[in-house]
Amino acid sequence: MNRRRFLRSVSALTALTAVEFAPWQTMSAFAREVEDFVRGPAVKDHPLRRISPHVWMIHSPDGFPTPENQGMMCNVTFVDTAKGLVVVDSGASVQIGEMAIRQIRKTLNKPVVAIINSHYHGDHWLGNDAFAAAYPGIPIYAHAGTIREISGMQGNLWRTLMEQWTNQATVGTRVVPPNTAVDHGQELKFGDVTLRIHHYGKAHTPSDICVEVVEDRLTCVGDVAMDRRIANMDEGSYVGTLAAYAALEKNAGSTIWLPGHGLPSGQVLQWNRELFEGIYQPCEKAIKDGLSMEEAKALVLKDPRVASRAKDTKGFDSNIGKYVSLAYLEAEAAAF
């Protein structure tokens, strides 16, 4: 521990002793001051990479948060417009957001004029804190359902979960909810670039939005689809997700799909469609034939659409059982 950290620790301990028997209001204020004071370490720089004429991203190679990656598990995307930069999903912590700001200042040297959060899972919006501090008054767009969830229980839940998963590396991150609601079909114009919002109901969550960069024929799909990772479906719907893929392909006019996790390509939706059909359709058959959930799992694991992806899908072995059970329950509910 260096001298500065030591003196800070002593100061904090002295303050704690002073308020030990203070009234509740004083303790609450002290807790806020401690939160201001304690911060996790900086995140190492991850390079910007250009995806299309207007779109850049900081790719996160990891699929899940760990102490080692400090929560760096979600891509941070920038749309370069004549008005400034628009962020699509800001990362999982204030430290990640600050790293992203360092990168854009080195490479693009433009102000950030807006943020868009694709949904309410914290790895996609906890970085709002850094951008809101660096660019006061910045509009942060999201679906109304996402704003409601982050402003409610999900906000502090995700902040706490990320701290736990990273061994406190993200400590110091504040909950900064989106402040401007957008919905399906709405277009946000930033000079030479048009961003079109797509929302097709319950998919990964009930309030996912996808952001089409019209001029680049590229759509940021958030967690509606991923690259070599199964999207968490605890709050989602297989049927809804498959319907969203069909609607995006029909309406977005994109040739590049940029996911929240993994690398962008023209095959992201198709890869996910086949995997999800390989999970859901055997469960439908199992329900029709009166088979148990375990028997449904055996059918899923034998399905070539699933078996061919098992080896290179992050978290497959530890999560496939849960994904089958969710598919089975959804298929069971649909059968009645």
XYZ file of C-alpha atoms in Angstrom:
336
model
C 0.000 0.000 0.000
C 1.463 3.394 -0.959
C 1.455 6.405 1.373
C -1.564 8.051 -0.240
C -3.699 4.921 0.076
C -2.548 4.481 3.679
C -3.547 8.036 4.616
C -6.904 7.573 2.907
C -7.485 4.363 4.848
C -6.656 6.080 8.146
C -8.982 8.966 7.298
C -11.786 6.576 6.455
C -11.306 4.642 9.713
C -11.311 7.866 11.751
C -14.496 8.982 10.054
C -16.123 5.608 10.690
C -15.354 5.886 14.411
C -16.776 9.403 14.518
C -20.133 8.393 13.099
C -20.483 5.038 14.807
C -23.274 6.307 17.025
C -24.573 9.033 14.723
C -28.266 9.284 13.773
C -29.567 7.521 10.696
C -29.428 10.651 8.494
C -25.746 11.153 9.281
C -24.979 7.502 8.613
C -26.772 7.688 5.278
C -24.762 10.740 4.243
C -21.566 9.055 5.384
C -22.398 5.970 3.305
C -22.740 8.154 0.247
C -19.375 9.791 0.974
C -17.701 6.387 1.358
C -19.214 5.334 -1.963
C -17.698 8.450 -3.529
C -14.357 7.666 -1.933
C -13.946 3.974 -2.809
C -13.269 3.022 -6.423
C -12.099 -0.090 -8.195
C -8.934 -0.022 -10.306
C -8.729 1.375 -13.820
C -9.421 -0.981 -16.723
C -6.620 -1.571 -19.204
C -7.066 -0.080 -22.662
C -8.847 -2.131 -25.307
C -8.380 -0.863 -28.868
C -11.039 0.656 -31.069
C -11.720 -1.164 -34.312
C -13.613 0.146 -37.303
C -16.534 -1.976 -38.506
C -18.143 0.204 -41.199
C -17.888 3.808 -42.467
C -19.591 5.239 -39.358
C -19.301 2.455 -36.771
C -16.441 1.669 -34.406
C -16.388 -0.759 -31.523
C -14.327 -1.803 -28.521
C -14.554 -5.565 -28.661
C -14.798 -7.540 -25.453
C -13.287 -10.996 -25.957
C -14.803 -12.488 -22.795
C -18.350 -13.705 -22.460
C -18.799 -13.455 -18.695
C -17.577 -11.125 -15.905
C -14.603 -12.219 -13.778
C -12.180 -10.549 -11.365
C -9.514 -10.863 -14.067
C -11.448 -9.024 -16.807
C -12.963 -6.511 -14.316
C -16.373 -6.926 -15.943
C -15.166 -6.263 -19.491
C -17.613 -8.636 -21.170
C -19.784 -6.461 -23.418
C -18.887 -4.632 -26.623
C -18.972 -0.831 -26.508
C -20.017 0.613 -29.874
C -19.651 4.142 -31.272
C -21.445 5.683 -34.234
C -19.371 8.512 -35.710
C -21.683 11.274 -36.959
C -21.329 14.866 -38.089
C -22.859 15.931 -34.750
C -20.532 13.813 -32.604
C -20.317 10.251 -31.305
C -23.301 8.137 -30.265
C -22.566 5.300 -27.835
C -24.543 2.078 -28.156
C -24.175 0.259 -24.821
C -21.657 1.812 -22.477
C -20.119 -1.190 -20.698
C -20.341 -2.754 -17.260
C -18.734 -0.131 -14.999
C -17.594 3.443 -14.649
C -14.037 2.173 -15.134
C -14.924 0.560 -18.467
C -16.706 3.741 -19.543
C -13.629 5.786 -18.647
C -11.430 3.437 -20.654
C -13.759 3.826 -23.637
C -13.576 7.619 -23.343
C -9.777 7.452 -23.346
C -9.881 5.407 -26.533
C -12.238 7.681 -28.446
C -10.298 10.773 -27.417
C -7.109 9.233 -28.796
C -8.610 7.973 -32.050
C -11.716 9.974 -32.951
C -11.361 13.153 -30.874
C -15.063 14.016 -30.996
C -17.547 14.659 -28.194
C -20.127 12.069 -27.233
C -23.574 13.530 -27.927
C -25.856 10.616 -26.973
C -25.986 7.130 -25.447
C -28.365 4.327 -26.352
C -28.859 1.405 -23.962
C -30.176 -1.726 -25.670
C -31.727 -3.249 -22.530
C -31.536 -3.287 -18.732
C -28.815 -5.881 -18.043
C -26.016 -4.044 -16.296
C -23.122 -4.996 -18.563
C -24.781 -2.783 -21.197
C -25.428 0.402 -19.195
C -23.397 0.696 -15.978
C -20.778 2.593 -17.996
C -23.338 5.412 -18.379
C -21.806 6.845 -15.212
C -18.516 7.710 -16.921
C -20.127 9.319 -19.962
C -22.626 11.316 -17.888
C -19.736 12.698 -15.822
C -17.635 13.546 -18.870
C -20.541 14.989 -20.898
C -23.043 16.583 -18.469
C -26.650 16.608 -19.605
C -26.117 13.947 -22.257
C -29.334 12.275 -23.483
C -29.461 8.560 -22.743
C -32.012 6.697 -24.866
C -33.699 3.371 -24.113
C -37.066 1.666 -24.322
C -39.505 2.865 -21.640
C -39.454 -0.608 -20.076
C -35.687 -0.477 -19.764
C -35.825 2.962 -18.135
C -38.397 1.687 -15.657
C -36.335 -1.387 -14.742
C -33.015 0.444 -14.317
C -34.684 3.196 -12.300
C -36.234 0.505 -10.112
C -34.880 -2.708 -8.655
C -32.699 -3.774 -11.606
C -30.397 -0.768 -11.300
C -28.910 -1.460 -7.881
C -29.257 -5.218 -8.363
C -26.969 -5.147 -11.397
C -24.525 -2.754 -9.769
C -24.223 -5.141 -6.804
C -24.004 -8.269 -8.953
C -21.217 -6.817 -11.065
C -19.250 -5.945 -7.926
C -19.669 -9.495 -6.623
C -18.722 -11.162 -9.914
C -15.581 -9.035 -10.318
C -14.392 -9.167 -6.688
C -15.245 -5.475 -6.253
C -13.328 -4.296 -9.344
C -16.324 -2.196 -10.444
C -16.837 -0.484 -7.070
C -17.532 3.224 -7.424
C -19.968 2.828 -10.302
C -23.174 4.810 -9.917
C -26.561 3.874 -11.320
C -27.254 6.392 -14.097
C -30.545 5.389 -15.767
C -31.519 6.341 -19.302
C -33.516 9.561 -19.409
C -35.209 9.544 -22.827
C -37.647 6.882 -24.044
C -37.621 5.583 -27.622
C -39.754 2.949 -29.302
C -40.098 0.909 -32.458
C -39.797 2.805 -35.717
C -38.441 5.976 -34.169
C -35.537 7.593 -36.006
C -32.784 9.610 -34.342
C -30.944 11.856 -36.776
C -27.419 13.045 -36.065
C -26.359 15.059 -39.082
C -25.335 12.609 -41.769
C -26.429 9.491 -39.871
C -29.879 8.092 -39.147
C -30.396 5.613 -36.319
C -33.628 3.621 -36.565
C -34.985 1.867 -33.475
C -36.378 -1.679 -33.700
C -38.442 -3.262 -30.926
C -40.377 -6.463 -31.598
C -41.663 -7.362 -28.158
C -40.229 -9.873 -25.746
C -36.984 -11.415 -27.009
C -33.915 -11.441 -24.732
C -35.899 -9.223 -22.340
C -39.324 -7.606 -22.749
C -37.783 -4.265 -23.754
C -34.824 -4.963 -26.071
C -34.144 -2.410 -28.754
C -31.902 -2.882 -31.778
C -30.262 0.147 -33.383
C -30.018 0.264 -37.158
C -27.327 2.511 -38.619
C -29.258 3.113 -41.812
C -26.467 4.507 -43.988
C -24.097 1.638 -43.137
C -26.617 -1.203 -43.472
C -25.549 -2.315 -39.996
C -27.704 -3.064 -36.970
C -26.555 -3.229 -33.349
C -28.648 -6.082 -31.954
C -27.641 -5.945 -28.289
C -28.274 -9.347 -26.721
C -31.103 -10.371 -29.027
C -28.366 -12.333 -30.794
C -24.787 -13.130 -29.832
C -21.673 -14.494 -31.465
C -20.781 -17.920 -30.074
C -22.580 -17.370 -26.795
C -26.135 -18.264 -25.800
C -28.174 -15.261 -24.732
C -29.529 -15.419 -21.193
C -33.208 -16.321 -21.629
C -34.390 -16.119 -18.021
C -36.508 -13.043 -18.805
C -36.896 -13.730 -22.502
C -38.699 -15.871 -25.041
C -37.402 -18.303 -27.655
C -40.471 -17.781 -29.802
C -40.211 -14.019 -29.418
C -36.513 -14.049 -30.272
C -37.050 -16.097 -33.425
C -39.832 -13.707 -34.453
C -37.499 -10.768 -33.840
C -34.892 -12.295 -36.171
C -37.448 -12.616 -38.951
C -38.645 -9.052 -38.432
C -35.102 -7.626 -38.390
C -34.191 -9.431 -41.598
C -37.349 -8.127 -43.243
C -37.251 -4.549 -41.982
C -33.703 -3.524 -41.102
C -32.057 -3.897 -44.495
C -28.722 -4.680 -42.875
C -25.883 -6.878 -44.039
C -23.932 -6.643 -40.766
C -25.318 -7.607 -37.370
C -23.253 -6.268 -34.462
C -23.971 -8.188 -31.227
C -23.418 -7.100 -27.649
C -21.141 -10.102 -27.188
C -18.761 -11.392 -29.833
C -17.858 -10.193 -33.299
C -20.134 -8.680 -35.944
C -20.886 -10.450 -39.207
C -23.630 -11.142 -41.696
C -24.258 -14.560 -40.127
C -24.994 -13.634 -36.510
C -28.782 -13.944 -36.780
C -28.649 -17.185 -38.738
C -26.179 -18.744 -36.292
C -28.456 -17.889 -33.372
C -31.626 -18.891 -35.187
C -30.366 -22.407 -35.840
C -29.141 -22.800 -32.269
C -32.407 -21.568 -30.765
C -34.488 -23.736 -33.071
C -32.270 -26.677 -32.083
C -33.105 -26.014 -28.441
C -36.772 -25.055 -28.691
C -38.130 -27.422 -31.341
C -37.031 -30.650 -29.576
C -38.696 -29.306 -26.430
C -41.905 -28.714 -28.396
C -41.739 -32.304 -29.606
C -41.050 -33.585 -26.095
C -44.146 -31.798 -24.769
C -46.262 -33.197 -27.608
C -44.980 -36.726 -26.927
C -45.369 -36.471 -23.157
C -41.641 -36.665 -22.441
C -39.949 -35.313 -19.327
C -37.581 -32.351 -19.189
C -34.582 -34.687 -18.902
C -35.728 -36.561 -21.989
C -36.124 -33.235 -23.770
C -32.561 -32.327 -22.830
C -31.296 -35.541 -24.383
C -33.128 -34.669 -27.608
C -31.627 -31.175 -27.605
C -28.083 -32.407 -27.109
C -28.483 -34.818 -30.020
C -29.863 -32.166 -32.346
C -27.150 -31.361 -34.947
C -27.908 -27.636 -34.734
C -26.915 -27.750 -31.069
C -24.242 -30.451 -31.146
C -22.313 -28.656 -33.894
C -22.128 -25.473 -31.798
C -21.395 -26.965 -28.386
C -17.624 -26.826 -28.631
C -17.228 -23.159 -29.595
C -20.122 -21.638 -27.637
C -18.981 -19.838 -24.483
C -20.586 -21.181 -21.319
C -22.284 -24.040 -23.151
C -21.647 -26.860 -20.666
C -22.557 -24.822 -17.595
C -25.691 -23.269 -19.085
C -27.296 -25.678 -21.559
C -29.347 -27.400 -18.847
C -30.926 -24.106 -17.810
C -31.596 -23.080 -21.399
C -33.333 -26.393 -22.100
C -35.480 -26.060 -18.989
C -36.531 -22.544 -20.006
C -37.376 -23.735 -23.513
C -39.301 -26.711 -22.122
C -41.350 -24.484 -19.811
C -42.094 -22.035 -22.623
C -43.148 -24.833 -24.953
C -45.272 -26.368 -22.193
C -47.040 -23.055 -21.571
C -47.644 -22.620 -25.308
C -49.251 -26.066 -25.515
C -52.046 -25.136 -23.090
